[in-house]
CSV table of C-alpha atoms in Angstrom, one decimal:
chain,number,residue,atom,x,y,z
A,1,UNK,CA,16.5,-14.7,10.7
A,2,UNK,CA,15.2,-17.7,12.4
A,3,UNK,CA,13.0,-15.9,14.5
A,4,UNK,CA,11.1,-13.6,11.7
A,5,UNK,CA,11.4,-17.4,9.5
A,6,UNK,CA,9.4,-18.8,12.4
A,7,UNK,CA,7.1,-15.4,12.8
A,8,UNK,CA,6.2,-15.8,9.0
A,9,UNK,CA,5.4,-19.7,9.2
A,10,UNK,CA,2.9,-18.9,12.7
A,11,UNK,CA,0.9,-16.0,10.8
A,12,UNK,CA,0.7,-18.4,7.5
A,13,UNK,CA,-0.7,-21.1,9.3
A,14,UNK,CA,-2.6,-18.2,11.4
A,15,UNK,CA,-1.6,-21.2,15.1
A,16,UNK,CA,-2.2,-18.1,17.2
A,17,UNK,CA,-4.3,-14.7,16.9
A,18,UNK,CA,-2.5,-12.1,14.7
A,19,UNK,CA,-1.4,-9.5,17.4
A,20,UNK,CA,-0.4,-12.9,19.8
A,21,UNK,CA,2.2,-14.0,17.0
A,22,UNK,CA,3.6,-10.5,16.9
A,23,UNK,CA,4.1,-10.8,20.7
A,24,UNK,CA,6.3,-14.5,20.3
A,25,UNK,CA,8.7,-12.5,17.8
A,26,UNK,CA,9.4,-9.7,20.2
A,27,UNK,CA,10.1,-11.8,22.8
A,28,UNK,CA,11.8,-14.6,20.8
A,29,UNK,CA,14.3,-11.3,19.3
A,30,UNK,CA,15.1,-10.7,22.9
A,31,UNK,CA,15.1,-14.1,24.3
A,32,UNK,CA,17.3,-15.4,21.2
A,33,UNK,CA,20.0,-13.1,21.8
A,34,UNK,CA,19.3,-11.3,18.7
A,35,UNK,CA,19.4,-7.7,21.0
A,36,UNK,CA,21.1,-7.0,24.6
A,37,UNK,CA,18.3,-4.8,25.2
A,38,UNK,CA,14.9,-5.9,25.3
A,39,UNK,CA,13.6,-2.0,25.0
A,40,UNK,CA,15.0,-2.4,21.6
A,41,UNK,CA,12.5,-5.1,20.4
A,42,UNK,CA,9.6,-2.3,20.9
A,43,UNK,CA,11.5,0.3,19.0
A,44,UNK,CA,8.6,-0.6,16.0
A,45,UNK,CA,5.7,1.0,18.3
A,46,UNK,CA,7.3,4.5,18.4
A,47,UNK,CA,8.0,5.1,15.0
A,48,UNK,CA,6.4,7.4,13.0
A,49,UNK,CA,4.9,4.9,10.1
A,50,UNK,CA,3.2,3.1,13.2
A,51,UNK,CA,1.8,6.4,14.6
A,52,UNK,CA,0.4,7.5,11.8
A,53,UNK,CA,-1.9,4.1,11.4
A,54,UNK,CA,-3.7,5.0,14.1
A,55,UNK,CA,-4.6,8.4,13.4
A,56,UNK,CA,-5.1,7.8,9.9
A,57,UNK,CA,-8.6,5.6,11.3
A,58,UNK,CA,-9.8,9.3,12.0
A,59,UNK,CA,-10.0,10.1,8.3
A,60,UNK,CA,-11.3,6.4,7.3
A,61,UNK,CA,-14.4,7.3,9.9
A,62,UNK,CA,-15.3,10.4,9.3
A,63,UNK,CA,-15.6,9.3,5.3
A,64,UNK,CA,-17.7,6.6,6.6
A,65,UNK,CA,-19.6,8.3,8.9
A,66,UNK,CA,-20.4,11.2,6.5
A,67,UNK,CA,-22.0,10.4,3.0
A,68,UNK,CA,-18.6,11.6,1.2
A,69,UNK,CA,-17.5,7.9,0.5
A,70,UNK,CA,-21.1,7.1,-0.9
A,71,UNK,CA,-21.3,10.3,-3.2
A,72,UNK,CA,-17.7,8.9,-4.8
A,73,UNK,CA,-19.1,5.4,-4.8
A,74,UNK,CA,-22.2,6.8,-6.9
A,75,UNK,CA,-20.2,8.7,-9.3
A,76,UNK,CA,-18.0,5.3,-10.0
A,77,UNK,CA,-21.1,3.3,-10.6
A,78,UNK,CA,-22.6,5.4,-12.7
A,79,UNK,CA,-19.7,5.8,-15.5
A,80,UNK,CA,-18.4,2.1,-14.6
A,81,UNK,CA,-21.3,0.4,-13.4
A,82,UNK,CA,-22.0,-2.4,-16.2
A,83,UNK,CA,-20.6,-5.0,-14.4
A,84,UNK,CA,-18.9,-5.2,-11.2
A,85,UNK,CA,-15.5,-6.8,-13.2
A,86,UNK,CA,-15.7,-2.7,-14.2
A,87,UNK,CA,-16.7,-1.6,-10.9
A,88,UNK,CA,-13.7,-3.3,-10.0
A,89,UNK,CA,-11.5,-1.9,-11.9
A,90,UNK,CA,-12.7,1.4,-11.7
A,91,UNK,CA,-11.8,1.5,-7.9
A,92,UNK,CA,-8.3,-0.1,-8.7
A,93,UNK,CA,-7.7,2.7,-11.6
A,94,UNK,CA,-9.1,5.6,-9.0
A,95,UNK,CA,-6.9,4.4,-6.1
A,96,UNK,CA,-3.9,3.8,-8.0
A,97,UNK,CA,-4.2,7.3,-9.5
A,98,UNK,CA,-5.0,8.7,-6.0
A,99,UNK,CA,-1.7,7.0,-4.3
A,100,UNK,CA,0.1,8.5,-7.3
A,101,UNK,CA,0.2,11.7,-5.7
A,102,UNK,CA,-1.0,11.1,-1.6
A,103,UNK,CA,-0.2,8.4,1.1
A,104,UNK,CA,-1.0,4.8,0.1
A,105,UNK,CA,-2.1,4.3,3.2
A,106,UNK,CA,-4.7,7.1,3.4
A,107,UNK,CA,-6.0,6.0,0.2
A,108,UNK,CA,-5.9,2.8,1.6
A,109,UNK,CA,-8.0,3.2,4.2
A,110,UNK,CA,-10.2,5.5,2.2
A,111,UNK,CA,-11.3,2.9,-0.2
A,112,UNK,CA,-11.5,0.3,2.3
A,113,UNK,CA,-14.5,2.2,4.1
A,114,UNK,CA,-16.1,3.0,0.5
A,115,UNK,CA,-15.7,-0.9,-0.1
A,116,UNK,CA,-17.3,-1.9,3.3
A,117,UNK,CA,-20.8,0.3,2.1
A,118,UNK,CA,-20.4,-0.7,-1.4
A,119,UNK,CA,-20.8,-4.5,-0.3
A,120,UNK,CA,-24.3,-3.8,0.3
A,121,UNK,CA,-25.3,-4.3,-3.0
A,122,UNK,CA,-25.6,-8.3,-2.1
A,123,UNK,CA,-28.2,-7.2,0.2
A,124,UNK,CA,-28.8,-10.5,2.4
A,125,UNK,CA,-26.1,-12.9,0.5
A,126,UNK,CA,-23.7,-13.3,2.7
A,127,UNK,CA,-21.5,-15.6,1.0
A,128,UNK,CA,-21.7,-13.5,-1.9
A,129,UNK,CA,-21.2,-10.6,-0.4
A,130,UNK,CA,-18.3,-12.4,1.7
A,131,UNK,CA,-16.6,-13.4,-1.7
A,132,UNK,CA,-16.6,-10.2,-3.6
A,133,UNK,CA,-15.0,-8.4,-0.2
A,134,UNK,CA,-12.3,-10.3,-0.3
A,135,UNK,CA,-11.2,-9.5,-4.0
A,136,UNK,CA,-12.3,-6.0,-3.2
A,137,UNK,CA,-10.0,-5.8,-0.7
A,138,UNK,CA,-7.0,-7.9,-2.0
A,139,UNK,CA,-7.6,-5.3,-5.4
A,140,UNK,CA,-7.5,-2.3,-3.4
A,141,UNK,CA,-4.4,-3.3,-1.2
A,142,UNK,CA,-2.3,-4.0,-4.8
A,143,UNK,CA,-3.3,-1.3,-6.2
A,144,UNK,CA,-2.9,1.1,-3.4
A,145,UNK,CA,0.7,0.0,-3.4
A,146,UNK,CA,1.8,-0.3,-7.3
A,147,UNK,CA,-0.1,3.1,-7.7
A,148,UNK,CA,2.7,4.9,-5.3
A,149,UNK,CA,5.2,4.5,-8.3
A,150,UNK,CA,3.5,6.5,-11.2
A,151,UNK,CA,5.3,9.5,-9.5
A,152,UNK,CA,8.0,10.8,-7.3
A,153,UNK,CA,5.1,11.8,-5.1
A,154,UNK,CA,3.6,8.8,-4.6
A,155,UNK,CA,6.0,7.6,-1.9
A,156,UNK,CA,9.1,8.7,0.0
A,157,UNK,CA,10.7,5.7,-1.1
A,158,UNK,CA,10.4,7.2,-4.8
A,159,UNK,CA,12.6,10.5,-3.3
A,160,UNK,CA,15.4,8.4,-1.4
A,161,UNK,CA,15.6,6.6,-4.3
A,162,UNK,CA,15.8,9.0,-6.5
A,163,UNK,CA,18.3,11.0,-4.4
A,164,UNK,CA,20.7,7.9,-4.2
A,165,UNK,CA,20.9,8.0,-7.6
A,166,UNK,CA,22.2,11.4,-7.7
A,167,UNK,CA,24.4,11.0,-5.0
A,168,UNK,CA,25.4,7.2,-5.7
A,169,UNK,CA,25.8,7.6,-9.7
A,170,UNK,CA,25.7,11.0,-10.6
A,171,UNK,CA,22.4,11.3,-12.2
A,172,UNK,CA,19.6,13.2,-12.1
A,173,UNK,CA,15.7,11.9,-12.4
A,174,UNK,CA,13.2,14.4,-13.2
A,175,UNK,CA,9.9,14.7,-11.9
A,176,UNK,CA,8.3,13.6,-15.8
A,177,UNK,CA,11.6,11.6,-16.5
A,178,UNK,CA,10.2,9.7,-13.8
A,179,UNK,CA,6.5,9.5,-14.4
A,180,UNK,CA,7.4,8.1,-18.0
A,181,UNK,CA,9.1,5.4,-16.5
A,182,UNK,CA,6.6,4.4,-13.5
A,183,UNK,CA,3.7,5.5,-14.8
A,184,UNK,CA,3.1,2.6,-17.7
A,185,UNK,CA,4.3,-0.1,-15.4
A,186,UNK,CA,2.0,1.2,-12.2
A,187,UNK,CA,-0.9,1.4,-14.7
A,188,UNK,CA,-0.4,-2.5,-16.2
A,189,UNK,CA,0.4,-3.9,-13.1
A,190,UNK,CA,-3.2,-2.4,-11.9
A,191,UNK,CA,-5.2,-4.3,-15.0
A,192,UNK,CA,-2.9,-7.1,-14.4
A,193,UNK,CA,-3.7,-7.5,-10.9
A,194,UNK,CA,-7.3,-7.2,-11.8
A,195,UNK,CA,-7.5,-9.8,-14.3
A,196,UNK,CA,-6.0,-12.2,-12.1
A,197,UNK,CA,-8.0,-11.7,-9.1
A,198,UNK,CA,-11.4,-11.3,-10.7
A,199,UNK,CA,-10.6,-15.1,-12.0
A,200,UNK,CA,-8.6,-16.2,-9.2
A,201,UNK,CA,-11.0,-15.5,-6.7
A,202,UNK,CA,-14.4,-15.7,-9.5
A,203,UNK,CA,-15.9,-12.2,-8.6
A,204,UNK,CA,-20.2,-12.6,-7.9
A,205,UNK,CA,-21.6,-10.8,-10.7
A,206,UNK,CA,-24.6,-8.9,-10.1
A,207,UNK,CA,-27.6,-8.5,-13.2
A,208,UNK,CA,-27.3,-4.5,-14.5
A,209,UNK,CA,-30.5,-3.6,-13.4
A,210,UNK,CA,-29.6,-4.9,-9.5
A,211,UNK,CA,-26.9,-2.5,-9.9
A,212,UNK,CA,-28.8,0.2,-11.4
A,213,UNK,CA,-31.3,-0.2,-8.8
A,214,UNK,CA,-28.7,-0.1,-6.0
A,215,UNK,CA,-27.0,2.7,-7.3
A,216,UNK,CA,-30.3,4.8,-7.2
A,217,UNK,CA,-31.3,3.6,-4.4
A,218,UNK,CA,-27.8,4.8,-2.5
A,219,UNK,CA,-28.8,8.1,-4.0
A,220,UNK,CA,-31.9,8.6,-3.0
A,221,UNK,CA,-31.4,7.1,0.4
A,222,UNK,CA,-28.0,7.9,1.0
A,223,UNK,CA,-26.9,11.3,-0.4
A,224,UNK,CA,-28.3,14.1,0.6
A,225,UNK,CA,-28.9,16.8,-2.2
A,226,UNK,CA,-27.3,19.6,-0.1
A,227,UNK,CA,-23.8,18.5,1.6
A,228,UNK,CA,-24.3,19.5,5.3
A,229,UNK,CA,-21.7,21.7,7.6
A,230,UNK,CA,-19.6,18.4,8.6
A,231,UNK,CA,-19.6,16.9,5.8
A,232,UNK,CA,-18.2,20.3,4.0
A,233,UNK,CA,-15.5,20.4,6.7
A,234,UNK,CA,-14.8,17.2,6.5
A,235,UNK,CA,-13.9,17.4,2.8
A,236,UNK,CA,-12.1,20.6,3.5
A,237,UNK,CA,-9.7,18.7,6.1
A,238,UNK,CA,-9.2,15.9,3.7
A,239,UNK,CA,-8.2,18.1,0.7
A,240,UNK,CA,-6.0,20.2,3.1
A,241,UNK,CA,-4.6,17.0,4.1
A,242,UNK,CA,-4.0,15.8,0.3
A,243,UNK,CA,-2.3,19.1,-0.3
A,244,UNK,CA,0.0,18.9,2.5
A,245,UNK,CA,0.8,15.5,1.2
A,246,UNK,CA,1.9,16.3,-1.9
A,247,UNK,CA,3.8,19.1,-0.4
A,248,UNK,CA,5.8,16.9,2.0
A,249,UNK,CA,7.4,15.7,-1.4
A,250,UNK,CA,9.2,19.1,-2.1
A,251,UNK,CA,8.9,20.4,1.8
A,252,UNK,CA,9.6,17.6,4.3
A,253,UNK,CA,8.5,19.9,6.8
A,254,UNK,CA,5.1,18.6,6.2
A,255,UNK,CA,6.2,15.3,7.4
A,256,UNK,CA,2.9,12.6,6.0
A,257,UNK,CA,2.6,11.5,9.4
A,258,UNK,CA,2.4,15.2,11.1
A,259,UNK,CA,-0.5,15.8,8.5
A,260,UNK,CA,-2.2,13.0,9.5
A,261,UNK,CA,-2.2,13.6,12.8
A,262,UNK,CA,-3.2,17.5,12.6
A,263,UNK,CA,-5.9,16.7,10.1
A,264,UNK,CA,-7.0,13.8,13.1
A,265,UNK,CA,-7.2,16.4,15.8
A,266,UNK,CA,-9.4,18.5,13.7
A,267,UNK,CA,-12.0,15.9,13.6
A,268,UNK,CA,-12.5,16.6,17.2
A,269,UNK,CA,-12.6,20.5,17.2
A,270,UNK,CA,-15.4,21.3,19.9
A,271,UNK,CA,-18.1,22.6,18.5
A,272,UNK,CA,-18.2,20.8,15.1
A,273,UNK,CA,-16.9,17.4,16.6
A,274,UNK,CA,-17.0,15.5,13.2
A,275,UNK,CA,-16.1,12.2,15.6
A,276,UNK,CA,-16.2,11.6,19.3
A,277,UNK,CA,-13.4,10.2,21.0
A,278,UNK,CA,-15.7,6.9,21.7
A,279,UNK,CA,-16.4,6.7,17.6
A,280,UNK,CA,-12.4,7.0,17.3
A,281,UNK,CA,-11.7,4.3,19.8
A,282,UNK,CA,-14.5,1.9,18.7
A,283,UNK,CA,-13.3,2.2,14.8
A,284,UNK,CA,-9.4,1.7,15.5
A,285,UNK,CA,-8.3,-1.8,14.4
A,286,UNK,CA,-5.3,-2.2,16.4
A,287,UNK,CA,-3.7,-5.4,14.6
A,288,UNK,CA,-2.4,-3.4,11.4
A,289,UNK,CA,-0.3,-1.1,14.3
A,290,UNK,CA,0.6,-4.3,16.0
A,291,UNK,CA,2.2,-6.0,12.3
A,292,UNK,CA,3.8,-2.9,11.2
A,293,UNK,CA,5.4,-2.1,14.2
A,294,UNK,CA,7.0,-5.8,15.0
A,295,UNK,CA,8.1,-6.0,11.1
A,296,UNK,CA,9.7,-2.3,11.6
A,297,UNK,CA,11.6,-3.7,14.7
A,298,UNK,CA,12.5,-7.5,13.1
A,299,UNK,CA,14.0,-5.2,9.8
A,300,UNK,CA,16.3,-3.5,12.0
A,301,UNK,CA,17.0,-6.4,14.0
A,302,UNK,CA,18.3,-7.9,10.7
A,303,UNK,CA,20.2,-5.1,9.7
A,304,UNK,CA,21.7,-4.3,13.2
A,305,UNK,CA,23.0,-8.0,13.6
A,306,UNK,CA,24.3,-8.1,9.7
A,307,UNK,CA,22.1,-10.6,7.9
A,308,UNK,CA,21.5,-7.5,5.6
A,309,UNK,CA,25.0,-7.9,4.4
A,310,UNK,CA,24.9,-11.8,4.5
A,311,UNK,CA,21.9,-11.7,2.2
A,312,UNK,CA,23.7,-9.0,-0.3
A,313,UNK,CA,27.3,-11.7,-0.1
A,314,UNK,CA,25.1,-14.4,-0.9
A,315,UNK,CA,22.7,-13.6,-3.3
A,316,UNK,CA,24.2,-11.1,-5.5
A,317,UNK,CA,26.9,-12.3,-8.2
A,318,UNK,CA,30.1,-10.2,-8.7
A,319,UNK,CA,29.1,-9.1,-12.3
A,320,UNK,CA,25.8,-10.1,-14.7
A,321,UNK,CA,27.1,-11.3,-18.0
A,322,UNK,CA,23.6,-11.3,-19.7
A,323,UNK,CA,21.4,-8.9,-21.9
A,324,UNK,CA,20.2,-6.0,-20.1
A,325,UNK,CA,16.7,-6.6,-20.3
A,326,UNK,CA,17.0,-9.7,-18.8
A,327,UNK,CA,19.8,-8.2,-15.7
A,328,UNK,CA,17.1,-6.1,-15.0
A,329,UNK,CA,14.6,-8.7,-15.2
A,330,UNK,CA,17.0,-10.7,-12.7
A,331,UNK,CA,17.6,-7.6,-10.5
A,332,UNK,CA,14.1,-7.1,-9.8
A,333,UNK,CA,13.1,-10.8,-8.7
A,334,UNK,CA,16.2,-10.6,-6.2
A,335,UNK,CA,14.9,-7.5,-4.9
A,336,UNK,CA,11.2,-9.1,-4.3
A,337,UNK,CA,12.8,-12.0,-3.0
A,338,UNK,CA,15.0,-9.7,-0.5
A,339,UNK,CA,11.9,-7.8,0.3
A,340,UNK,CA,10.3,-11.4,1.6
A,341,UNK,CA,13.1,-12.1,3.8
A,342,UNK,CA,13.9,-8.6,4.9
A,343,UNK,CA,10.6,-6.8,4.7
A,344,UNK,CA,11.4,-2.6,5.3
A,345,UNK,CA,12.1,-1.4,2.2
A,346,UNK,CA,13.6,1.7,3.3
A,347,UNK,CA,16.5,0.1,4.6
A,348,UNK,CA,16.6,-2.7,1.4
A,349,UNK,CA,17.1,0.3,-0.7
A,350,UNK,CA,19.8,2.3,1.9
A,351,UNK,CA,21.3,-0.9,1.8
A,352,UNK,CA,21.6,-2.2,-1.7
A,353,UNK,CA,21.7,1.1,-4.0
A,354,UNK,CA,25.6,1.2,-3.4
A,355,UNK,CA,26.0,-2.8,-4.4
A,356,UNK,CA,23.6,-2.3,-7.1
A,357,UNK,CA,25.7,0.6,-8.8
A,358,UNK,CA,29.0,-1.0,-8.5
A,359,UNK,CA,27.3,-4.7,-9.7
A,360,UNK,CA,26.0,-2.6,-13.1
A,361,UNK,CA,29.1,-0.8,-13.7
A,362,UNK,CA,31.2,-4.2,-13.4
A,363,UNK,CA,28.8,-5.2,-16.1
A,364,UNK,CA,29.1,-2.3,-18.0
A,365,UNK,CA,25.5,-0.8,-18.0
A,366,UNK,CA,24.7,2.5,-16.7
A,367,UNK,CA,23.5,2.1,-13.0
A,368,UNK,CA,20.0,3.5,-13.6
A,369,UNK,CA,19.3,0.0,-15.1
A,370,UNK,CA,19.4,-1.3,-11.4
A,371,UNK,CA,18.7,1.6,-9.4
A,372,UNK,CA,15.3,2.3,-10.8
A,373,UNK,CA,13.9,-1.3,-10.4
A,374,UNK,CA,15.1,-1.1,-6.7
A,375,UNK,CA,13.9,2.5,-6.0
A,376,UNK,CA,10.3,1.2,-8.1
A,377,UNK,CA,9.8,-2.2,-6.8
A,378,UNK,CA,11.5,-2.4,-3.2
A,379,UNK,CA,7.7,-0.9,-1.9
A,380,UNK,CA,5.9,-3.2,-4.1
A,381,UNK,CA,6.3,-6.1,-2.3
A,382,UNK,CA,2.8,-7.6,-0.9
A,383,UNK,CA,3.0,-11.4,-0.9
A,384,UNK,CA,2.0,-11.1,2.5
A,385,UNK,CA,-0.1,-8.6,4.4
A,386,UNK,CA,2.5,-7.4,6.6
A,387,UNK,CA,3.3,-4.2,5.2
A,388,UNK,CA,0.9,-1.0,6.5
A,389,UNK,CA,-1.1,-0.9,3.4
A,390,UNK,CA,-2.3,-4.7,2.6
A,391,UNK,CA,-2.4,-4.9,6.6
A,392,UNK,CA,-5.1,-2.3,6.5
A,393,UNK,CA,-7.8,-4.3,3.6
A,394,UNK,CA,-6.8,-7.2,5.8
A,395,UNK,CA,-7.8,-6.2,9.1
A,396,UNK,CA,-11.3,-5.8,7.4
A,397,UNK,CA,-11.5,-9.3,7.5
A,398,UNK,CA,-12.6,-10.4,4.2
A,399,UNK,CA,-9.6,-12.2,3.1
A,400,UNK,CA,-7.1,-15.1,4.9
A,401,UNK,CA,-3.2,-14.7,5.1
A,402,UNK,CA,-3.2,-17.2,2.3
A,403,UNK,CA,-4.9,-15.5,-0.6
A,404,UNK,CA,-3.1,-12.1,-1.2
A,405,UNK,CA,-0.1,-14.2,-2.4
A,406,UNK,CA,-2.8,-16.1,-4.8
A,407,UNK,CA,-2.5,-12.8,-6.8
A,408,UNK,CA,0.7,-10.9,-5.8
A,409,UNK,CA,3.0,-13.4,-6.7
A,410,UNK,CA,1.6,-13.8,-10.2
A,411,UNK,CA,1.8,-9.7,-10.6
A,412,UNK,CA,5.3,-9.7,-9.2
A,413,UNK,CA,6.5,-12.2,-11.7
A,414,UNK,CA,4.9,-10.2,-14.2
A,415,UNK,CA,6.0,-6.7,-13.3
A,416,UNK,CA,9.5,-8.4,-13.4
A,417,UNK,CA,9.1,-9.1,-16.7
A,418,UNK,CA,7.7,-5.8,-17.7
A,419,UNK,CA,10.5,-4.2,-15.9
A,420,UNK,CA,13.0,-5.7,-18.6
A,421,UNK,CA,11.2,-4.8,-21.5
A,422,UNK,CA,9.9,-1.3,-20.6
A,423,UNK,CA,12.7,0.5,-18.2
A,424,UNK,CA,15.6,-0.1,-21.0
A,425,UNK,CA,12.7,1.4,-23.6
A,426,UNK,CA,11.8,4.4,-21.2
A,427,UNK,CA,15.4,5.5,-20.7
A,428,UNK,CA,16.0,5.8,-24.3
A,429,UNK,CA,12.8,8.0,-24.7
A,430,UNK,CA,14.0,9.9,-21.6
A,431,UNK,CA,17.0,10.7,-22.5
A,432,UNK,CA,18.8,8.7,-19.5
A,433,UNK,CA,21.2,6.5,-21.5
């Protein structure tokens, strides 16, 4: 615990270089005793949520590459383009829709290439252009990640969840049981997010006719009128991709990760060769691999060595004799504040779905009152950008370790709150209790 406290303060304060950092706490886990095997501190770099960072790049390319990325940009601007508060917003309400049903992370990346030729629209003002990426890019990591709990599909943490309820308390979620319940809370916590940021971080507006008159330009300079041969097989490998996706939530057979890294090797097919291997190499940003493989490996650490259970012993009370809007509202700050200390939230909810069923049946609710905030909000946590998606806008450099928690914790104190009022509500409606 020591060692990840220390890891945390040194990429805060950013003393060294991002990757270096990551280096002290895998040798620190080793050197502290925290592991009798040193192999076991690099047990992040072969997992498959690492792997597929790096072959996701191939997809974020080839969209920027090919003119796909600017013929979505164009269609946004020209329903949404009044201002760019509703530019903004448009991409957080698009995104969040997309990671309802595909990988965050793809949609992630996706958005974060569109962003990076939107930003043009400054034209020569840096500072400007500077200013609007980093809200861009703290927007499009929040709503990347609140957006993969409108539906079951929109993560695997909304499956194991889900399943853990069956198993744990008997109870079966529905695929639209479910979306009633995530759905308004993804969707508020996306216009939340965006109020606070476009005032937090005062947004540049733009005049309407600059932004007319970059949004014609784009087309007439940028989009071809006839989609070319790659840029038709590129679409075709993304939309496979997407399908396979969505799949993986009823066949895990299409694991996301083995989709992503098919749908990377068909970018290289000879012949059509939508990248070449130096493109590949010159795009990957290797930092976001580096992060989310040393925060996999410090999460198990803490679970191999018990602070897991220490955490649950000390923070967790034997029974909550309180309304249940409020339990739940209480519930869902200790699992945000778990999520800081303990960041994998696979193992967060492996590890307190049992504690959390017993704790609500000791307090006489059903357990879905603190099961659901923990299956919702346990991959919600972005205070930092540690976790793959937020690491991802980050590495584009726009924004400082210091200002994604300028909106996150704001949101997460807020989605608490609308977790008390709305999930007692939505089971009623649903049916549930």
């Amino acid at each position: 615990l020591g060692v990840l406290l220390i890891t945390i303060v040194l990429l805060m304060t950013e003393t060294f270089a991002i990757p270096v950092t990551c280096f002290i706490c895998i040798a620190f886990m080793y050197l502290f005793g925290a592991t009798d095997k040193f192999s076991a501190t690099l047990a992040g770099f072969t997992n498959t949520t690492s792997f597929f960072v790096i072959v996701s790049y191939a997809l974020s390319i080839a969209i920027t590459k090919m003119p796909i990325g600017n013929r979505i940009l164009f269609f946004m601007m020209k329903i949404f383009g009044r201002s760019m508060k509703g530019i903004l917003l448009a991409f957080m309400v698009t995104i969040a829709t997309l990671s309802a049903f595909i990988s965050n992370v793809a949609t992630a990346a996706i958005f974060v290439a569109i962003c990076i030729s939107f930003l043009d629209i400054y034209g020569d003002d840096e500072d400007a252009k500077k200013q609007a990426g980093k809200v861009f890019m703290v927007c499009i990591a929040i709503s990347a990640t609140v957006g993969g709990m409108i539906t079951p599909a929109g993560s695997s943490l909304n499956l194991l969840g889900i399943n853990l309820i069956e198993s744990l308390a008997g109870i079966r979620v529905t695929f639209l049981q479910w979306i009633v319940l995530g759905a308004p809370l993804g969707y508020l916590s996306v216009i939340i997010a965006w109020f606070i940021a476009s005032r937090m971080f005062k947004l540049p507006e733009l005049d309407i006719t600059a932004i007319v008159a970059y949004r014609d330009n784009l087309k007439e300079e940028s989009i071809p009128d006839k989609m070319s041969f790659k840029e038709k097989y590129t679409l075709l490998i993304v939309f496979l991709m997407f399908a396979l996706w969505i799949a993986s939530s009823w066949f895990p057979f299409w694991d996301v990760t083995l989709v992503a890294t098919i749908g990377c090797i068909l970018m290289f097919i000879p012949g059509i060769q939508v990248l070449t291997y130096k493109e590949y190499i010159k795009g990957v940003n290797w930092t976001p691999y580096i992060v989310i493989s040393t925060f996999i490996m410090a999460g198990q650490m803490l679970v191999a060595n018990k602070v897991t259970v220490w955490l649950c012993t000390f923070v967790l009370p034997s029974s909550l004799d309180m309304p249940i809007p409020l339990a739940v509202m209480v519930v869902s700050a200790i699992i945000f504040v778990i999520m800081v200390i303990v960041p994998s939230a696979p193992a967060i909810i492996n590890l307190l779905a049992s504690p959390f069923a017993a704790l609500a049946v000791a307090s006489g609710m059903s357990p879905l009152f603190l099961m659901l905030p923990l299956s919702m909000y346990a991959g919600c946590v972005i205070i930092f950008p540690f976790d793959v998606v937020p690491s991802i806008t980050y590495a584009a450099g726009y924004y400082g370790m210091t200002d994604l928690p300028k909106v996150s914790i704001i949101l997460e104190i807020a989605m608490c709150i609308m977790a008390g009022i709305w999930i007692p509500i939505a089971l009623g409606l649903v049916g549930l209790v």
